[in-house]
PDB file of C-alpha atoms in Angstrom:
ATOM      1  CA  MET A   1      78.280 103.673  41.324  1.00 43.00           C
ATOM      2  CA  ALA A   2      75.743 106.413  40.819  1.00 62.00           C
ATOM      3  CA  GLY A   3      75.051 107.349  36.958  1.00 86.00           C
ATOM      4  CA  LYS A   4      76.355 110.702  35.505  1.00 95.00           C
ATOM      5  CA  PRO A   5      74.050 113.625  36.053  1.00 97.00           C
ATOM      6  CA  LYS A   6      71.897 114.044  33.179  1.00 97.00           C
ATOM      7  CA  LEU A   7      70.651 117.193  31.987  1.00 98.00           C
ATOM      8  CA  HIS A   8      67.185 118.158  30.276  1.00 97.00           C
ATOM      9  CA  TYR A   9      67.291 121.503  28.500  1.00 96.00           C
ATOM     10  CA  THR A  10      68.034 123.454  24.896  1.00 95.00           C
ATOM     11  CA  LYS A  11      71.361 122.925  23.428  1.00 95.00           C
ATOM     12  CA  GLY A  12      72.062 126.527  24.597  1.00 95.00           C
ATOM     13  CA  ARG A  13      73.360 128.387  27.486  1.00 95.00           C
ATOM     14  CA  GLY A  14      70.000 129.608  29.338  1.00 94.00           C
ATOM     15  CA  LYS A  15      69.308 128.718  33.038  1.00 95.00           C
ATOM     16  CA  MET A  16      71.024 125.883  32.688  1.00 97.00           C
ATOM     17  CA  GLU A  17      74.637 126.922  31.624  1.00 97.00           C
ATOM     18  CA  SER A  18      74.970 127.926  35.523  1.00 97.00           C
ATOM     19  CA  ILE A  19      74.542 124.013  35.977  1.00 98.00           C
ATOM     20  CA  ARG A  20      76.794 123.111  33.419  1.00 98.00           C
ATOM     21  CA  TRP A  21      79.503 125.430  34.949  1.00 98.00           C
ATOM     22  CA  LEU A  22      78.883 124.429  38.834  1.00 98.00           C
ATOM     23  CA  LEU A  23      79.433 120.011  37.630  1.00 98.00           C
ATOM     24  CA  ALA A  24      82.524 121.453  35.313  1.00 98.00           C
ATOM     25  CA  ALA A  25      83.939 123.089  38.157  1.00 98.00           C
ATOM     26  CA  ALA A  26      83.362 120.251  40.705  1.00 98.00           C
ATOM     27  CA  GLY A  27      84.937 117.781  38.322  1.00 97.00           C
ATOM     28  CA  VAL A  28      81.737 116.038  37.967  1.00 97.00           C
ATOM     29  CA  GLU A  29      80.838 114.260  34.256  1.00 96.00           C
ATOM     30  CA  PHE A  30      77.541 114.797  33.222  1.00 97.00           C
ATOM     31  CA  GLU A  31      75.242 114.204  30.148  1.00 97.00           C
ATOM     32  CA  GLU A  32      72.507 115.915  28.296  1.00 97.00           C
ATOM     33  CA  GLU A  33      69.256 115.045  26.489  1.00 96.00           C
ATOM     34  CA  PHE A  34      68.620 118.304  24.406  1.00 96.00           C
ATOM     35  CA  ILE A  35      65.131 119.860  24.108  1.00 95.00           C
ATOM     36  CA  GLU A  36      65.295 120.245  20.535  1.00 94.00           C
ATOM     37  CA  THR A  37      61.333 120.933  19.647  1.00 94.00           C
ATOM     38  CA  LYS A  38      57.940 121.428  21.074  1.00 94.00           C
ATOM     39  CA  GLU A  39      57.440 118.081  21.111  1.00 94.00           C
ATOM     40  CA  ASP A  40      60.626 117.056  23.059  1.00 95.00           C
ATOM     41  CA  LEU A  41      59.077 119.218  25.988  1.00 95.00           C
ATOM     42  CA  GLU A  42      55.506 118.042  25.778  1.00 94.00           C
ATOM     43  CA  LYS A  43      56.964 114.366  26.200  1.00 94.00           C
ATOM     44  CA  LEU A  44      58.744 115.661  29.149  1.00 94.00           C
ATOM     45  CA  ARG A  45      55.805 117.291  30.717  1.00 94.00           C
ATOM     46  CA  ASN A  46      53.347 114.265  29.764  1.00 94.00           C
ATOM     47  CA  ASP A  47      55.530 111.874  31.425  1.00 93.00           C
ATOM     48  CA  GLY A  48      55.227 113.838  34.760  1.00 93.00           C
ATOM     49  CA  VAL A  49      58.719 114.485  35.355  1.00 92.00           C
ATOM     50  CA  LEU A  50      59.060 117.961  35.763  1.00 93.00           C
ATOM     51  CA  LEU A  51      57.661 119.166  38.815  1.00 93.00           C
ATOM     52  CA  PHE A  52      56.119 122.630  38.016  1.00 94.00           C
ATOM     53  CA  GLN A  53      56.030 121.991  33.535  1.00 91.00           C
ATOM     54  CA  GLN A  54      59.337 123.750  33.493  1.00 93.00           C
ATOM     55  CA  VAL A  55      63.263 122.906  32.495  1.00 96.00           C
ATOM     56  CA  PRO A  56      66.216 123.022  33.654  1.00 97.00           C
ATOM     57  CA  MET A  57      65.511 119.792  35.085  1.00 97.00           C
ATOM     58  CA  VAL A  58      68.410 117.305  36.492  1.00 98.00           C
ATOM     59  CA  GLU A  59      68.407 113.726  36.930  1.00 97.00           C
ATOM     60  CA  ILE A  60      70.894 113.568  39.866  1.00 97.00           C
ATOM     61  CA  ASP A  61      71.030 110.821  42.914  1.00 95.00           C
ATOM     62  CA  GLY A  62      67.705 109.390  42.043  1.00 94.00           C
ATOM     63  CA  MET A  63      65.825 112.713  41.829  1.00 96.00           C
ATOM     64  CA  ARG A  64      64.411 115.010  38.983  1.00 96.00           C
ATOM     65  CA  MET A  65      65.526 118.321  40.445  1.00 97.00           C
ATOM     66  CA  VAL A  66      63.976 121.448  38.854  1.00 97.00           C
ATOM     67  CA  GLN A  67      64.185 125.357  39.571  1.00 97.00           C
ATOM     68  CA  THR A  68      67.838 126.310  38.885  1.00 97.00           C
ATOM     69  CA  ARG A  69      68.503 127.857  42.038  1.00 96.00           C
ATOM     70  CA  ALA A  70      67.824 124.285  44.157  1.00 97.00           C
ATOM     71  CA  ILE A  71      70.054 122.452  41.769  1.00 98.00           C
ATOM     72  CA  LEU A  72      72.738 124.787  42.296  1.00 98.00           C
ATOM     73  CA  SER A  73      72.445 125.089  46.080  1.00 97.00           C
ATOM     74  CA  TYR A  74      72.152 120.959  45.601  1.00 98.00           C
ATOM     75  CA  ILE A  75      75.037 120.438  43.872  1.00 98.00           C
ATOM     76  CA  ALA A  76      77.392 123.281  45.299  1.00 98.00           C
ATOM     77  CA  ALA A  77      76.409 121.611  48.984  1.00 98.00           C
ATOM     78  CA  LYS A  78      77.054 117.979  47.616  1.00 97.00           C
ATOM     79  CA  TYR A  79      80.519 119.065  46.263  1.00 97.00           C
ATOM     80  CA  ASN A  80      81.631 121.079  49.291  1.00 97.00           C
ATOM     81  CA  LEU A  81      81.514 124.610  47.320  1.00 98.00           C
ATOM     82  CA  TYR A  82      79.043 126.042  50.052  1.00 98.00           C
ATOM     83  CA  GLY A  83      81.141 127.247  52.496  1.00 96.00           C
ATOM     84  CA  LYS A  84      81.977 125.556  55.807  1.00 96.00           C
ATOM     85  CA  ASP A  85      79.310 127.270  57.999  1.00 97.00           C
ATOM     86  CA  LEU A  86      75.492 129.194  57.893  1.00 97.00           C
ATOM     87  CA  LYS A  87      77.397 132.608  57.717  1.00 97.00           C
ATOM     88  CA  GLU A  88      79.778 131.970  55.010  1.00 98.00           C
ATOM     89  CA  ARG A  89      76.909 129.838  52.950  1.00 97.00           C
ATOM     90  CA  ALA A  90      74.759 133.337  53.724  1.00 98.00           C
ATOM     91  CA  TRP A  91      78.059 135.332  52.002  1.00 97.00           C
ATOM     92  CA  ILE A  92      77.967 133.128  49.321  1.00 98.00           C
ATOM     93  CA  ASP A  93      74.148 133.371  48.429  1.00 97.00           C
ATOM     94  CA  MET A  94      74.313 137.076  48.468  1.00 97.00           C
ATOM     95  CA  TYR A  95      76.804 136.913  46.040  1.00 97.00           C
ATOM     96  CA  VAL A  96      75.599 134.645  43.906  1.00 97.00           C
ATOM     97  CA  GLU A  97      72.455 136.158  43.939  1.00 96.00           C
ATOM     98  CA  GLY A  98      74.189 139.807  42.582  1.00 95.00           C
ATOM     99  CA  THR A  99      75.630 137.536  39.996  1.00 96.00           C
ATOM    100  CA  THR A 100      72.678 135.975  38.898  1.00 96.00           C
ATOM    101  CA  ASP A 101      70.474 139.542  38.533  1.00 95.00           C
ATOM    102  CA  LEU A 102      73.740 140.509  36.041  1.00 96.00           C
ATOM    103  CA  MET A 103      73.367 137.553  34.025  1.00 97.00           C
ATOM    104  CA  GLY A 104      69.610 137.244  34.113  1.00 95.00           C
ATOM    105  CA  MET A 105      70.097 140.861  32.039  1.00 95.00           C
ATOM    106  CA  ILE A 106      72.624 139.799  29.885  1.00 96.00           C
ATOM    107  CA  MET A 107      70.541 135.972  29.256  1.00 95.00           C
ATOM    108  CA  TYR A 108      67.564 138.187  27.630  1.00 93.00           C
ATOM    109  CA  LEU A 109      69.068 140.661  25.859  1.00 93.00           C
ATOM    110  CA  PRO A 110      69.332 138.470  22.733  1.00 93.00           C
ATOM    111  CA  PHE A 111      65.226 138.094  22.788  1.00 92.00           C
ATOM    112  CA  GLN A 112      64.968 141.793  23.121  1.00 91.00           C
ATOM    113  CA  PRO A 113      63.433 143.982  20.349  1.00 90.00           C
ATOM    114  CA  ALA A 114      66.398 145.459  18.310  1.00 87.00           C
ATOM    115  CA  ASP A 115      65.073 148.275  18.911  1.00 89.00           C
ATOM    116  CA  THR A 116      65.844 148.576  22.597  1.00 91.00           C
ATOM    117  CA  LYS A 117      68.793 146.073  22.446  1.00 88.00           C
ATOM    118  CA  GLU A 118      71.276 149.150  22.170  1.00 89.00           C
ATOM    119  CA  LYS A 119      70.094 150.858  25.239  1.00 93.00           C
ATOM    120  CA  ASN A 120      69.728 147.360  27.204  1.00 93.00           C
ATOM    121  CA  LEU A 121      73.415 146.523  26.608  1.00 94.00           C
ATOM    122  CA  ALA A 122      74.376 150.142  27.550  1.00 94.00           C
ATOM    123  CA  LEU A 123      72.152 149.482  30.920  1.00 95.00           C
ATOM    124  CA  ILE A 124      73.782 146.551  31.482  1.00 95.00           C
ATOM    125  CA  ILE A 125      77.019 147.798  31.548  1.00 96.00           C
ATOM    126  CA  GLU A 126      76.185 150.641  33.682  1.00 96.00           C
ATOM    127  CA  ARG A 127      75.083 147.785  36.582  1.00 96.00           C
ATOM    128  CA  ALA A 128      77.838 145.467  35.719  1.00 96.00           C
ATOM    129  CA  THR A 129      80.370 148.587  36.492  1.00 97.00           C
ATOM    130  CA  THR A 130      78.692 150.312  39.090  1.00 96.00           C
ATOM    131  CA  ARG A 131      76.618 148.185  41.032  1.00 96.00           C
ATOM    132  CA  TYR A 132      78.054 144.166  40.952  1.00 96.00           C
ATOM    133  CA  PHE A 133      81.541 144.337  39.845  1.00 97.00           C
ATOM    134  CA  PRO A 134      82.688 147.467  42.699  1.00 97.00           C
ATOM    135  CA  VAL A 135      81.159 144.608  45.285  1.00 97.00           C
ATOM    136  CA  TYR A 136      83.490 141.775  44.280  1.00 97.00           C
ATOM    137  CA  GLU A 137      86.598 143.869  43.710  1.00 97.00           C
ATOM    138  CA  LYS A 138      86.131 145.612  47.346  1.00 96.00           C
ATOM    139  CA  ALA A 139      85.434 142.268  49.058  1.00 96.00           C
ATOM    140  CA  LEU A 140      88.897 140.548  47.499  1.00 97.00           C
ATOM    141  CA  LYS A 141      90.979 143.846  48.477  1.00 96.00           C
ATOM    142  CA  ASP A 142      89.184 143.935  51.961  1.00 95.00           C
ATOM    143  CA  HIS A 143      90.128 140.175  52.661  1.00 93.00           C
ATOM    144  CA  GLY A 144      93.401 139.987  50.562  1.00 91.00           C
ATOM    145  CA  GLN A 145      92.551 136.564  49.823  1.00 93.00           C
ATOM    146  CA  ASP A 146      92.346 134.696  46.694  1.00 94.00           C
ATOM    147  CA  TYR A 147      88.621 133.901  46.965  1.00 97.00           C
ATOM    148  CA  LEU A 148      85.273 135.410  47.848  1.00 97.00           C
ATOM    149  CA  VAL A 149      84.539 133.607  50.780  1.00 97.00           C
ATOM    150  CA  GLY A 150      86.429 131.230  53.167  1.00 93.00           C
ATOM    151  CA  ASN A 151      89.535 131.243  51.124  1.00 92.00           C
ATOM    152  CA  LYS A 152      88.297 128.327  49.579  1.00 96.00           C
ATOM    153  CA  LEU A 153      87.112 127.834  46.114  1.00 97.00           C
ATOM    154  CA  SER A 154      82.950 128.079  46.238  1.00 98.00           C
ATOM    155  CA  TRP A 155      79.761 128.345  44.170  1.00 98.00           C
ATOM    156  CA  ALA A 156      80.390 132.227  44.531  1.00 98.00           C
ATOM    157  CA  ASP A 157      83.745 132.172  42.543  1.00 98.00           C
ATOM    158  CA  VAL A 158      82.121 129.646  39.781  1.00 98.00           C
ATOM    159  CA  HIS A 159      79.135 132.237  39.180  1.00 98.00           C
ATOM    160  CA  LEU A 160      81.447 135.442  39.545  1.00 98.00           C
ATOM    161  CA  LEU A 161      83.590 133.970  36.838  1.00 98.00           C
ATOM    162  CA  GLU A 162      80.512 132.811  34.714  1.00 98.00           C
ATOM    163  CA  ALA A 163      79.563 136.285  34.763  1.00 97.00           C
ATOM    164  CA  ILE A 164      82.767 138.216  34.024  1.00 98.00           C
ATOM    165  CA  LEU A 165      83.125 136.198  31.045  1.00 98.00           C
ATOM    166  CA  MET A 166      79.081 137.054  29.906  1.00 97.00           C
ATOM    167  CA  ALA A 167      80.128 140.663  30.351  1.00 97.00           C
ATOM    168  CA  GLU A 168      83.383 140.769  28.506  1.00 97.00           C
ATOM    169  CA  GLU A 169      81.502 139.355  25.762  1.00 96.00           C
ATOM    170  CA  CYS A 170      79.349 142.528  25.710  1.00 94.00           C
ATOM    171  CA  LYS A 171      82.398 144.569  26.017  1.00 95.00           C
ATOM    172  CA  PRO A 172      85.688 142.834  26.353  1.00 96.00           C
ATOM    173  CA  ASP A 173      87.282 145.757  28.399  1.00 97.00           C
ATOM    174  CA  VAL A 174      84.374 146.096  30.967  1.00 97.00           C
ATOM    175  CA  LEU A 175      87.037 144.888  33.702  1.00 97.00           C
ATOM    176  CA  SER A 176      89.752 147.596  32.682  1.00 96.00           C
ATOM    177  CA  ALA A 177      88.646 149.523  36.261  1.00 96.00           C
ATOM    178  CA  PHE A 178      88.855 146.235  38.254  1.00 98.00           C
ATOM    179  CA  PRO A 179      92.447 144.761  38.826  1.00 97.00           C
ATOM    180  CA  LEU A 180      91.461 143.005  41.470  1.00 97.00           C
ATOM    181  CA  LEU A 181      88.683 140.897  39.309  1.00 98.00           C
ATOM    182  CA  GLN A 182      91.292 140.840  36.284  1.00 98.00           C
ATOM    183  CA  ALA A 183      93.402 138.640  38.606  1.00 97.00           C
ATOM    184  CA  PHE A 184      90.485 136.703  39.916  1.00 98.00           C
ATOM    185  CA  LYS A 185      89.357 135.704  36.609  1.00 98.00           C
ATOM    186  CA  GLY A 186      93.138 134.735  35.800  1.00 97.00           C
ATOM    187  CA  ARG A 187      93.200 132.420  38.947  1.00 97.00           C
ATOM    188  CA  ILE A 188      89.941 131.016  38.330  1.00 98.00           C
ATOM    189  CA  SER A 189      90.156 130.597  35.149  1.00 98.00           C
ATOM    190  CA  ASN A 190      93.673 128.159  35.840  1.00 98.00           C
ATOM    191  CA  ILE A 191      91.988 125.782  38.063  1.00 97.00           C
ATOM    192  CA  PRO A 192      92.576 122.475  36.289  1.00 97.00           C
ATOM    193  CA  THR A 193      88.675 121.800  36.227  1.00 97.00           C
ATOM    194  CA  ILE A 194      87.578 124.944  35.131  1.00 98.00           C
ATOM    195  CA  LYS A 195      90.266 125.330  32.389  1.00 98.00           C
ATOM    196  CA  LYS A 196      89.333 122.140  30.732  1.00 97.00           C
ATOM    197  CA  PHE A 197      85.570 123.362  30.748  1.00 98.00           C
ATOM    198  CA  LEU A 198      86.760 126.824  29.172  1.00 97.00           C
ATOM    199  CA  GLN A 199      88.475 124.830  26.414  1.00 96.00           C
ATOM    200  CA  PRO A 200      87.275 124.149  22.681  1.00 94.00           C
ATOM    201  CA  GLY A 201      85.113 121.011  22.521  1.00 94.00           C
ATOM    202  CA  SER A 202      83.808 121.228  26.321  1.00 96.00           C
ATOM    203  CA  GLN A 203      80.031 120.832  27.277  1.00 96.00           C
ATOM    204  CA  ARG A 204      79.677 124.780  27.491  1.00 96.00           C
ATOM    205  CA  LYS A 205      77.430 126.724  25.396  1.00 96.00           C
ATOM    206  CA  PRO A 206      78.568 129.561  22.757  1.00 94.00           C
ATOM    207  CA  PRO A 207      76.693 132.893  23.276  1.00 93.00           C
ATOM    208  CA  THR A 208      73.096 133.027  22.106  1.00 93.00           C
ATOM    209  CA  ASP A 209      72.813 134.085  18.465  1.00 91.00           C
ATOM    210  CA  GLU A 210      69.271 134.778  16.660  1.00 90.00           C
ATOM    211  CA  LYS A 211      68.923 131.370  15.125  1.00 91.00           C
ATOM    212  CA  PHE A 212      69.234 129.807  18.761  1.00 92.00           C
ATOM    213  CA  VAL A 213      66.893 132.544  19.732  1.00 93.00           C
ATOM    214  CA  ALA A 214      64.216 131.627  16.931  1.00 93.00           C
ATOM    215  CA  VAL A 215      64.585 127.782  18.236  1.00 92.00           C
ATOM    216  CA  VAL A 216      63.654 128.782  21.738  1.00 93.00           C
ATOM    217  CA  ARG A 217      61.230 130.861  20.631  1.00 93.00           C
ATOM    218  CA  LYS A 218      58.920 128.025  18.744  1.00 93.00           C
ATOM    219  CA  ILE A 219      59.948 125.365  21.632  1.00 93.00           C
ATOM    220  CA  PHE A 220      58.645 127.463  24.216  1.00 92.00           C
ATOM    221  CA  ASN A 221      55.797 129.542  22.172  1.00 84.00           C
ATOM    222  CA  ILE A 222      57.366 132.955  23.050  1.00 80.00           C
TER     223      ILE A 222
END
C-alpha cells in the first residue's frame, strides 16, 4: 500500500492550504514536513527535489509534485472531484480560477504595508461581493442544485467554501446578500470529511498573523 502523501511547506496557510483542504475533503490522510528555517528550504533545493526550486511540494504516488495548480488538478482527478467529462472539468477550472484570484488577494493582505492594508481590504470586499460571489450565487440559482457542477461534490465546491471562510475572516457578514451561498456554506461544511477538517485540532492552519509573516519573510528572503 502506498504511503500517505507528504506535504512540504511552511507551518501556515499560503499556497499549500488549498491542497490540505482538497486532500481532507477527499478523506485522504496526509503527513506534513514543515519548512521552519531558510536552511530547511535550502536543503530541499540542494537535494534536487524541487523541480523549480519552489514549494509547495507534495510527495504522492512516487512523484515529487510542485506547482500548486498541477498538484490540485492531480488530487481532484485522482479522487473523482473533477467532473465526469471535459465540459464539467472546464466549468470546475473556471470556478476554481475565480476563487483562486480572490483567495490570492486575501492571502497577500498580511504581507502588505500597514498604510495600504485598509485600502486593499476594502478592495477585497468589493471584489468578493461584486465580481466573484454573484457568479456562484447565480450558478446555484440557475441550476437549482446543491453543488456547482454536475450536482456532485467537486474541487470547485471545496475551493469555494475555503474562499468563503477566508472572506468571512475579513468581513463576517460578507455573505449577507447571498442567501444561496449561505445555504451552500452550511451544506458543504457538513460533509463529514470537511466537517472533520473544520474541527479544532485538524491540519487546517490558522489565519496568517504578524509573527508568521516574519517567519515567512526570513525563510524566503522577502
